[in-house]
Short mmCIF file of C-alpha atoms in Angstrom, two decimals:
data_model
loop_
_atom_site.label_atom_id
_atom_site.label_comp_id
_atom_site.label_asym_id
_atom_site.label_seq_id
_atom_site.Cartn_x
_atom_site.Cartn_y
_atom_site.Cartn_z
CA MET O 1 -0.06 -0.20 0.06
CA LYS O 2 1.62 3.50 -1.18
CA ILE O 3 0.19 6.49 1.24
CA LEU O 4 1.46 10.05 0.14
CA ILE O 5 1.77 12.43 3.30
CA VAL O 6 1.47 16.41 2.42
CA GLU O 7 2.22 18.33 5.71
CA ASP O 8 4.39 21.39 5.87
CA ASP O 9 5.51 20.78 9.53
CA GLN O 10 8.90 18.85 8.73
CA LYS O 11 8.68 17.41 12.21
CA VAL O 12 5.39 16.21 11.91
CA ARG O 13 5.97 14.90 8.77
CA LYS O 14 8.95 12.35 9.37
CA HIS O 15 7.26 11.43 12.67
CA LEU O 16 4.22 10.28 10.55
CA LYS O 17 6.27 8.67 7.91
CA GLY O 18 8.45 6.69 10.44
CA ALA O 19 5.27 5.46 12.10
CA LEU O 20 3.61 4.44 8.72
CA GLN O 21 6.91 2.76 7.46
CA ALA O 22 6.98 1.07 10.55
CA GLU O 23 3.92 -0.84 9.95
CA GLY O 24 4.94 -1.82 6.43
CA TYR O 25 3.66 0.73 4.12
CA THR O 26 5.34 2.81 1.07
CA VAL O 27 5.63 6.39 1.88
CA GLU O 28 6.25 9.25 -0.12
CA GLU O 29 5.86 12.96 1.35
CA CYS O 30 5.80 16.67 0.19
CA GLU O 31 4.97 20.12 1.77
CA ASP O 32 3.30 21.90 -1.13
CA GLY O 33 -0.24 22.03 -2.01
CA GLU O 34 0.50 22.33 -5.68
CA GLU O 35 3.02 19.49 -5.98
CA ALA O 36 0.68 17.40 -4.00
CA GLN O 37 -2.27 18.08 -6.44
CA TRP O 38 0.61 16.92 -9.49
CA LEU O 39 1.51 13.89 -7.34
CA LEU O 40 -2.19 12.51 -6.49
CA GLU O 41 -3.20 13.72 -10.26
CA ASN O 42 -0.54 11.94 -11.90
CA TYR O 43 0.39 8.49 -9.72
CA ASN O 44 -1.38 5.91 -8.11
CA TYR O 45 -1.77 6.16 -4.18
CA ASP O 46 -3.70 4.12 -2.17
CA LEU O 47 -4.22 6.99 0.65
CA ALA O 48 -3.19 10.82 1.34
CA ILE O 49 -2.89 12.01 4.44
CA LEU O 50 -3.43 15.51 4.09
CA ASP O 51 -3.12 18.79 6.28
CA LEU O 52 -5.77 21.38 5.41
CA MET O 53 -3.21 24.59 5.85
CA LEU O 54 -0.36 24.18 2.98
CA PRO O 55 1.39 26.42 1.24
CA ALA O 56 0.46 27.42 -2.23
CA LYS O 57 -2.71 25.53 -2.18
CA ASP O 58 -5.02 24.47 0.69
CA GLY O 59 -6.31 20.84 1.36
CA ILE O 60 -9.68 21.76 0.40
CA SER O 61 -8.90 23.22 -2.85
CA ILE O 62 -7.00 19.91 -3.69
CA VAL O 63 -9.34 17.54 -2.70
CA ARG O 64 -12.32 19.25 -4.22
CA GLN O 65 -10.35 19.23 -7.80
CA LEU O 66 -9.55 15.42 -7.28
CA ARG O 67 -13.09 14.65 -6.62
CA ARG O 68 -14.37 17.04 -10.00
CA GLN O 69 -11.67 14.60 -12.00
CA GLY O 70 -13.52 11.48 -10.36
CA LEU O 71 -10.38 10.56 -8.49
CA SER O 72 -11.55 8.70 -5.43
CA ILE O 73 -8.52 8.37 -3.51
CA PRO O 74 -9.05 8.19 0.06
CA VAL O 75 -8.26 11.41 2.07
CA LEU O 76 -7.50 11.84 5.81
CA PHE O 77 -7.90 15.41 6.70
CA LEU O 78 -5.40 16.76 9.60
CA SER O 79 -5.74 20.05 10.93
CA GLY O 80 -5.43 22.29 13.86
CA ARG O 81 -9.18 23.16 13.92
CA SER O 82 -11.41 21.01 15.94
CA ALA O 83 -14.78 22.64 15.54
CA VAL O 84 -17.62 20.65 14.43
CA SER O 85 -18.04 23.06 11.32
CA ASP O 86 -14.59 22.63 10.06
CA ARG O 87 -14.65 18.59 10.21
CA VAL O 88 -18.37 18.90 8.49
CA HIS O 89 -16.55 21.22 5.76
CA GLY O 90 -13.72 19.09 5.31
CA LEU O 91 -15.76 15.73 5.13
CA ASP O 92 -18.08 17.93 2.56
CA ALA O 93 -15.33 18.64 0.40
CA GLY O 94 -14.50 15.23 -0.44
CA GLY O 95 -12.53 14.52 2.49
CA ASP O 96 -13.00 10.67 4.03
CA ASP O 97 -11.96 11.16 7.50
CA TYR O 98 -10.83 14.16 9.64
CA LEU O 99 -8.27 14.02 12.40
CA THR O 100 -7.61 16.83 14.87
CA LYS O 101 -3.99 17.90 16.11
CA PRO O 102 -2.36 16.83 18.25
CA PHE O 103 -3.17 12.98 17.61
CA SER O 104 -2.84 9.94 18.83
CA THR O 105 -0.47 7.89 16.62
CA ILE O 106 -2.22 4.82 17.80
CA GLU O 107 -5.56 6.08 16.38
CA LEU O 108 -4.40 7.89 13.43
CA LEU O 109 -2.60 4.40 11.99
CA ALA O 110 -6.22 2.76 13.17
CA ARG O 111 -7.79 5.13 11.05
CA VAL O 112 -5.56 4.16 8.10
CA ARG O 113 -6.02 0.85 8.22
CA ALA O 114 -9.96 1.46 7.98
CA LEU O 115 -9.65 4.12 5.12
CA LEU O 116 -7.44 1.53 3.42
CA ARG O 117 -10.17 -1.67 4.12
CA ARG O 118 -12.73 0.04 2.78
CA ARG O 119 -10.62 1.09 -0.53
CA SER O 120 -10.05 -2.44 -1.68
CA PRO O 121 -9.05 -5.34 -0.25
CA ILE O 122 -7.23 -6.89 -2.99
CA SER O 123 -4.34 -5.40 -4.37
CA PRO O 124 -3.89 -5.78 -8.36
CA THR O 125 -1.44 -8.35 -9.26
CA LYS O 126 -0.91 -7.29 -13.06
CA LEU O 127 -0.59 -3.85 -15.24
CA LYS O 128 -1.06 -3.92 -18.76
CA PHE O 129 -0.99 -0.83 -20.96
CA GLU O 130 -1.41 -2.27 -24.61
CA ASP O 131 -0.41 -5.38 -25.03
CA LEU O 132 2.51 -5.00 -22.47
CA GLU O 133 1.46 -7.12 -19.53
CA MET O 134 3.54 -7.28 -16.23
CA ASP O 135 2.61 -10.04 -13.44
CA LEU O 136 3.49 -8.57 -10.26
CA VAL O 137 3.54 -11.98 -8.21
CA ARG O 138 5.70 -13.85 -10.90
CA ARG O 139 7.68 -11.20 -11.95
CA THR O 140 7.42 -11.64 -15.75
CA VAL O 141 6.77 -9.30 -18.57
CA SER O 142 5.34 -10.29 -21.70
CA ARG O 143 4.38 -8.18 -25.16
CA ALA O 144 1.87 -9.74 -27.22
CA GLY O 145 2.29 -13.08 -25.64
CA GLN O 146 6.24 -13.16 -25.77
CA PRO O 147 8.16 -13.24 -22.92
CA ILE O 148 10.44 -10.14 -22.04
CA GLU O 149 13.63 -10.52 -19.78
CA LEU O 150 14.55 -7.62 -17.64
CA THR O 151 16.78 -6.75 -15.10
CA ASN O 152 15.27 -5.80 -11.57
CA ARG O 153 16.08 -2.32 -12.27
CA GLU O 154 14.07 -2.37 -15.71
CA PHE O 155 11.38 -4.16 -14.13
CA GLU O 156 10.76 -1.38 -11.37
CA LEU O 157 11.45 1.22 -14.09
CA LEU O 158 9.07 -0.25 -16.18
CA ARG O 159 6.63 -0.50 -13.36
CA LEU O 160 6.97 2.80 -13.03
CA LEU O 161 5.63 3.69 -16.15
CA LEU O 162 2.98 1.38 -16.28
CA GLU O 163 1.40 2.67 -13.22
CA SER O 164 1.37 6.38 -14.69
CA ALA O 165 0.36 5.38 -18.36
CA PRO O 166 -0.79 6.98 -20.22
CA ASN O 167 0.78 10.12 -18.43
CA PRO O 168 4.36 10.62 -18.85
CA VAL O 169 6.91 10.29 -16.13
CA ASN O 170 9.88 12.92 -15.62
CA LYS O 171 13.41 12.21 -14.93
CA ALA O 172 13.57 13.60 -11.63
CA ILE O 173 11.04 11.32 -10.20
CA ILE O 174 12.26 8.37 -11.99
CA THR O 175 15.57 9.01 -10.37
CA GLU O 176 14.24 9.38 -6.85
CA LYS O 177 11.78 6.18 -7.32
CA ILE O 178 14.16 3.88 -8.82
CA TRP O 179 17.52 5.08 -7.83
CA ASP O 180 16.24 6.84 -4.44
CA ARG O 181 18.55 9.65 -4.90
CA CYS O 182 18.02 13.47 -6.44
CA PHE O 183 18.09 13.85 -10.67
CA ASP O 184 21.63 15.00 -11.63
CA SER O 185 21.07 16.77 -15.11
CA GLU O 186 24.63 15.73 -16.09
CA THR O 187 24.18 12.07 -15.70
CA ALA O 188 22.97 10.00 -18.60
CA LEU O 189 21.58 7.05 -16.10
CA VAL O 190 17.92 7.15 -16.70
CA ASN O 191 18.59 7.67 -20.77
CA VAL O 192 20.78 4.82 -20.72
CA HIS O 193 18.19 2.26 -18.58
CA ILE O 194 15.37 3.87 -20.83
CA ASN O 195 17.16 2.60 -24.33
CA HIS O 196 17.81 -0.69 -22.71
CA LEU O 197 14.32 -0.89 -21.62
CA ARG O 198 13.23 0.54 -25.22
CA GLN O 199 15.39 -2.25 -27.03
CA LYS O 200 13.83 -4.97 -25.03
CA ILE O 201 9.99 -4.01 -25.29
CA HIS O 202 9.88 -2.71 -28.70
CA LEU O 203 9.67 -6.07 -30.88
CA PRO O 204 9.79 -6.82 -34.93
CA GLY O 205 6.60 -6.17 -36.42
CA LEU O 206 5.09 -4.39 -33.11
CA PRO O 207 4.03 -0.51 -32.98
CA PRO O 208 6.69 1.35 -30.67
CA LEU O 209 5.26 2.08 -26.98
CA LEU O 210 7.81 3.80 -25.02
CA HIS O 211 8.22 7.54 -25.88
CA THR O 212 10.63 10.48 -24.93
CA VAL O 213 8.63 13.47 -24.51
CA ARG O 214 11.32 16.09 -24.85
CA GLY O 215 11.26 18.38 -21.95
CA VAL O 216 9.22 16.11 -19.84
CA GLY O 217 10.33 12.64 -19.44
CA PHE O 218 9.19 9.42 -20.87
CA ILE O 219 5.64 8.21 -21.68
CA LEU O 220 4.02 4.51 -22.40
CA LYS O 221 1.22 5.60 -25.39
CA HIS O 222 0.40 4.01 -28.61
CA PRO O 223 2.12 5.88 -31.76
CA THR O 224 -1.26 7.04 -33.13
CA ASP O 225 -2.00 8.79 -30.09
CA LYS O 226 -1.70 12.21 -29.61
#
């Protein structure tokens, strides 16, 4: 299960991340409302823990936009506002739960478990785009029924692209998620692995699916798609 924490208080954010990782969750974090909006619209998360008051864009505005776009990711609001009217406002805006600061970590974890159970008891085991398929359990990849051998790094890179399709993934995100480090514009590391992956999944007689979006990153799409 992957959780996004959006909190501008670094101390609270680090505490939450540590507590959730200790429970076995994959956790990502950010402190800015606009960055949170972009992440939630472009990547798959099982839950967002969202502070109401954020730089650039507040939590209520973020959730309202997500719901207008039809995105149903569960949202747990965190707020220092404890009035009933504030809780009602947050829930009416599209939040799924509301927890007032200061809060008990034990209670927060219980609420997280409840929201995740409510969302989906079964995690997907396969990813697919066009005729490209990935089995997450067997860790196999095939294209039009033909098996493709990938290294562990190539597998995780393709998984990231499949999870994001049909949206592009930029180099900074790839570097952070696959290599767990900050992007260095001087290195060709990402391009080298993308080229290796492209050579393996672009089989003779089949349309190319892995494309470069100049100035943005990389995307899985059919060549006829705009």
